[in-house]
XYZ file of C-alpha atoms in Angstrom:
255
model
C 42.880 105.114 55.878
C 45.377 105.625 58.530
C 49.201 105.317 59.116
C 48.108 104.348 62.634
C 47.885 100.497 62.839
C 44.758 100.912 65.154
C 42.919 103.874 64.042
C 43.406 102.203 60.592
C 41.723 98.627 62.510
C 38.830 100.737 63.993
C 38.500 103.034 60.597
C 37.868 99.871 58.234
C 35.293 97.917 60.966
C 33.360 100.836 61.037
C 33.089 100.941 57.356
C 32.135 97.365 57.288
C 29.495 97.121 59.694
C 28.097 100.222 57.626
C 28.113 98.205 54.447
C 26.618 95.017 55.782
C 23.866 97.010 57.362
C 23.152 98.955 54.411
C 23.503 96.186 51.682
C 21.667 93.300 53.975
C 19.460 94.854 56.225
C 17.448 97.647 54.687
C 15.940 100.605 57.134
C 14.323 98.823 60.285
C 10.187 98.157 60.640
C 9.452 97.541 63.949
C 6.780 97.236 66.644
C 7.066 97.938 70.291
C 4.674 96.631 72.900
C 4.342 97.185 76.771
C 2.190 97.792 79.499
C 1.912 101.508 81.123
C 4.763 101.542 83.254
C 7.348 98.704 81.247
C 10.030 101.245 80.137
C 8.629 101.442 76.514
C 8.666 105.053 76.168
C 12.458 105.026 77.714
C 13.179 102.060 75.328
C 11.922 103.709 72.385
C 14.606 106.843 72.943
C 16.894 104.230 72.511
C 15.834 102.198 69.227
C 15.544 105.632 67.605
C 19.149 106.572 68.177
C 20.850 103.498 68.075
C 18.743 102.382 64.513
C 18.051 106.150 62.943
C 13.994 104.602 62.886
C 11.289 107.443 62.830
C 9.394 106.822 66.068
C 5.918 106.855 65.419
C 2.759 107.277 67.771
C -0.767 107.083 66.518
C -1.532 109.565 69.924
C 0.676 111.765 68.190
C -0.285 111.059 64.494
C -3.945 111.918 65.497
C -3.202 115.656 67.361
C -1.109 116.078 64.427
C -3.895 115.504 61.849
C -6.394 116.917 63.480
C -4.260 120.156 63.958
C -3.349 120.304 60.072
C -7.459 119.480 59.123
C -6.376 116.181 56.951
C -9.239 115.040 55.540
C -8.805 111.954 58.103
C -8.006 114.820 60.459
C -11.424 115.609 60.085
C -12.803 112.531 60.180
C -10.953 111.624 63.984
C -12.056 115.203 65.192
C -15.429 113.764 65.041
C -15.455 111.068 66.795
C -12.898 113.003 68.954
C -15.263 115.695 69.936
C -17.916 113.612 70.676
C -15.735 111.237 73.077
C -15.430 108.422 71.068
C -12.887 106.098 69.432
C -11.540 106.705 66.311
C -12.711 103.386 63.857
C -9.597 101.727 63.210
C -9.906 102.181 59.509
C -9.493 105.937 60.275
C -6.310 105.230 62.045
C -4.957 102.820 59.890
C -5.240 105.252 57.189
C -3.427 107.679 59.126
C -0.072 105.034 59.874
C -0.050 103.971 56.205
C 0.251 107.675 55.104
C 3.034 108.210 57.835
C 4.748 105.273 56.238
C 4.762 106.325 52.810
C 6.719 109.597 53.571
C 10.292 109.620 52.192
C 11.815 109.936 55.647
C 10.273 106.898 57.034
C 10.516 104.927 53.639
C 14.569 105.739 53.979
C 15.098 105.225 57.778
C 12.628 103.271 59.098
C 10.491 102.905 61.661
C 8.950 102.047 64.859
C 5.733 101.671 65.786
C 4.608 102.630 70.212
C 2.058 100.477 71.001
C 0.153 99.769 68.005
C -1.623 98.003 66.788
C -3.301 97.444 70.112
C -5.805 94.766 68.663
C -6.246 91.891 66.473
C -8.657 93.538 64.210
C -5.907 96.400 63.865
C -3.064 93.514 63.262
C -5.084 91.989 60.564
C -5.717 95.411 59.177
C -1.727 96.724 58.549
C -1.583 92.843 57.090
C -4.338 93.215 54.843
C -2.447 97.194 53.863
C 0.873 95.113 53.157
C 2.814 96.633 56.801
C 4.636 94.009 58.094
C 7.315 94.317 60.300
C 10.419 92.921 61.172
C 10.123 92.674 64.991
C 7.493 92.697 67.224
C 9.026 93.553 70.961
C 7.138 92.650 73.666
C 7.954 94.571 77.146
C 7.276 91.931 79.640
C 7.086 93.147 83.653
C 4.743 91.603 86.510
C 1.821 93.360 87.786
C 3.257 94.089 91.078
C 5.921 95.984 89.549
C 4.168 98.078 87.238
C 1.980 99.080 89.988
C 5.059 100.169 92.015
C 6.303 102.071 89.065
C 3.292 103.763 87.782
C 2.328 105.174 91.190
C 5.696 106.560 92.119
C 5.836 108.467 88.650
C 5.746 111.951 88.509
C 6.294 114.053 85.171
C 7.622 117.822 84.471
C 5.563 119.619 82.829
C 8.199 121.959 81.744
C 10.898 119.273 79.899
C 8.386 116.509 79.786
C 11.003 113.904 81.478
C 9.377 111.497 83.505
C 11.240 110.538 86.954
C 10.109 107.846 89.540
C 10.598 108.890 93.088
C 12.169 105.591 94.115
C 14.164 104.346 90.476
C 14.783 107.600 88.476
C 14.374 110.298 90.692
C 14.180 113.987 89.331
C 17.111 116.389 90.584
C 17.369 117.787 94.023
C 16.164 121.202 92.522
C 12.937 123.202 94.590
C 12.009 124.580 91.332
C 11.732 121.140 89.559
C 10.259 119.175 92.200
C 7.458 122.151 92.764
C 6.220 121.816 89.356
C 6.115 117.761 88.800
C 2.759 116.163 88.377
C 1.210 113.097 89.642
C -1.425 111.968 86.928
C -5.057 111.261 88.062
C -4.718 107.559 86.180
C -0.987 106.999 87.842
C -3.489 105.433 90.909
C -3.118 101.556 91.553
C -6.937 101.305 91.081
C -6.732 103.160 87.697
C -3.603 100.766 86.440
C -5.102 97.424 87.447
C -8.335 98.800 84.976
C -5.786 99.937 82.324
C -4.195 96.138 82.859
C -7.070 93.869 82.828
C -7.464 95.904 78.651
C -3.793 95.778 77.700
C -3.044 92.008 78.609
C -6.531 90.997 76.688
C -5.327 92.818 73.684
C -1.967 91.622 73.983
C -3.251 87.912 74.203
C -5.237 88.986 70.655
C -2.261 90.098 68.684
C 0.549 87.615 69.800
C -0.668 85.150 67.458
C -0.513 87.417 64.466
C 3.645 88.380 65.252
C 4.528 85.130 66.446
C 7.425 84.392 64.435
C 8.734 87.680 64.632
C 8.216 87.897 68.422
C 10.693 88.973 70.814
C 9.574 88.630 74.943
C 12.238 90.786 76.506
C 12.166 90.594 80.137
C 11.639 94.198 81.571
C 12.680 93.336 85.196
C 16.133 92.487 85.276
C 17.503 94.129 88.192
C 16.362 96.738 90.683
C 18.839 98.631 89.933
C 17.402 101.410 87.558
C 20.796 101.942 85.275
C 21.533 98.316 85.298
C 18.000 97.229 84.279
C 17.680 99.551 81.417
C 21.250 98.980 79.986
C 20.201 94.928 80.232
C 17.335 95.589 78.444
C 18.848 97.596 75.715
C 21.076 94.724 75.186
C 18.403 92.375 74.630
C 16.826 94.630 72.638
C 19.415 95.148 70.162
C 19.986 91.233 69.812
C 16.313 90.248 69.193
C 16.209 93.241 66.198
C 18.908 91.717 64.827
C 18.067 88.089 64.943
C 14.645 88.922 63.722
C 15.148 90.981 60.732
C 18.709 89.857 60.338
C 19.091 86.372 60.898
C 22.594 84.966 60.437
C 24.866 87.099 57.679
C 25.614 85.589 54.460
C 28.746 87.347 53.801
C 31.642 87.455 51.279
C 35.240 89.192 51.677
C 38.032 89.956 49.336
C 41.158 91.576 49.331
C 45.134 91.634 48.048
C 47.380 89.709 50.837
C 48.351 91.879 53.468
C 45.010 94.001 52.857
């Protein structure tokens, strides 16, 4: 492909790590778990550009529904308007019709945060979702607490900074406009907690050879943490849905 020794090298590995992702793998299903404040939403960013997956959150599969007056749209809005939980079959519905669109069916996807339950984990089974890693954010108490309360969010770009880890840029405008959230309170997040580790503790069991405990306090260093994370990520989607390549090679000597 090139008369260049190396660009030739680097041409022809790219082309095979294309191939042997395409022919083996298949588009990526996956599942991403975390409590408020474990770096899933930055994490996320990240699987979707690395893997090409269509990120997919049943907050935003709801609005979206409800705006366009599905006939599930219509179903949530009721229970929506009346301050209660959507059923779960409602919701259900809702992912497996995201999943059946062309665009996911090609590239893939990832599921933020759900299911949340066991009920909802038996429920994809019983629909015939099954994924091919489920990625489990893990951080102490202690330091979610510090990280949820020094949060703030811009309203403007929606980037969320941390005053102490990611802070936002030295710019009067920006730091005018940021927002504290009400629930971004120690007291609300130890409420939030006490929910999110019982449900975790209900759906383990149903992804428990496809689960992947990534540690999501590696270092306090901000940069350093999320790159070591990445890392792990990336290894634990490919040793779930990969395992070890079963590979054959051929070519004329001197190819």
């Amino acid at each position: 492909q090139s008369e260049d020794y190396k660009t030739n090298v680097a041409t022809i590995r790219a082309e095979i790590e294309a191939a042997i992702m395409s022919c083996k793998y298949g588009p990526p299903q996956l599942v991403i778990s975390g409590a408020p404040g474990s770096g899933k939403g930055t994490q996320c960013e990240f699987i979707v550009q690395k893997y090409g997956v269509v990120h997919i959150s049943t907050g935003d599969l709801l609005r979206d529904e409800v705006k366009r007056g599905t006939p599930l749209g219509k179903k949530a809005h009721e229970f929506m308007s009346k301050g209660e939980l959507v059923p779960d079959d409602v919701v259900i519905g809702m992912v497996k019709n995201k999943l059946d669109e062309p665009e996911v069916r090609e590239c893939g996807w990832l599921l933020d945060g759900f299911p949340r339950t066991a009920a909802q984990a038996m429920a994809l089974e019983k629909e015939g979702i099954h994924a091919d890693a489920f990625l489990l954010l893990d951080v102490p108490d202690s330091v979610l607490v510090e990280r949820i309360t020094g949060r703030r969010s811009d309203p403007v770009t929606g980037k969320i900074y941390h005053m102490k880890f990611n802070p936002p840029p030295n710019d009067p405008e920006v730091l005018a406009r940021l927002i504290h959230r009400k629930d971004d309170t120690e007291e609300a997040l130890r409420t939030r907690l006490v929910t999110y580790h019982k449900n975790v503790e209900g759906i383990v069991g149903s992804y428990e050879p496809i689960l992947r405990d990534i540690n999501g306090q590696q270092s306090e260093d901000y940069k350093t943490n999320v790159a070591t994370i990445r890392a792990e990520i990336e290894a634990a989607i490919m040793s779930c849905k990969y395992g070890p390549p079963q590979l054959v090679i051929s070519g004329a000597p001197g190819s």
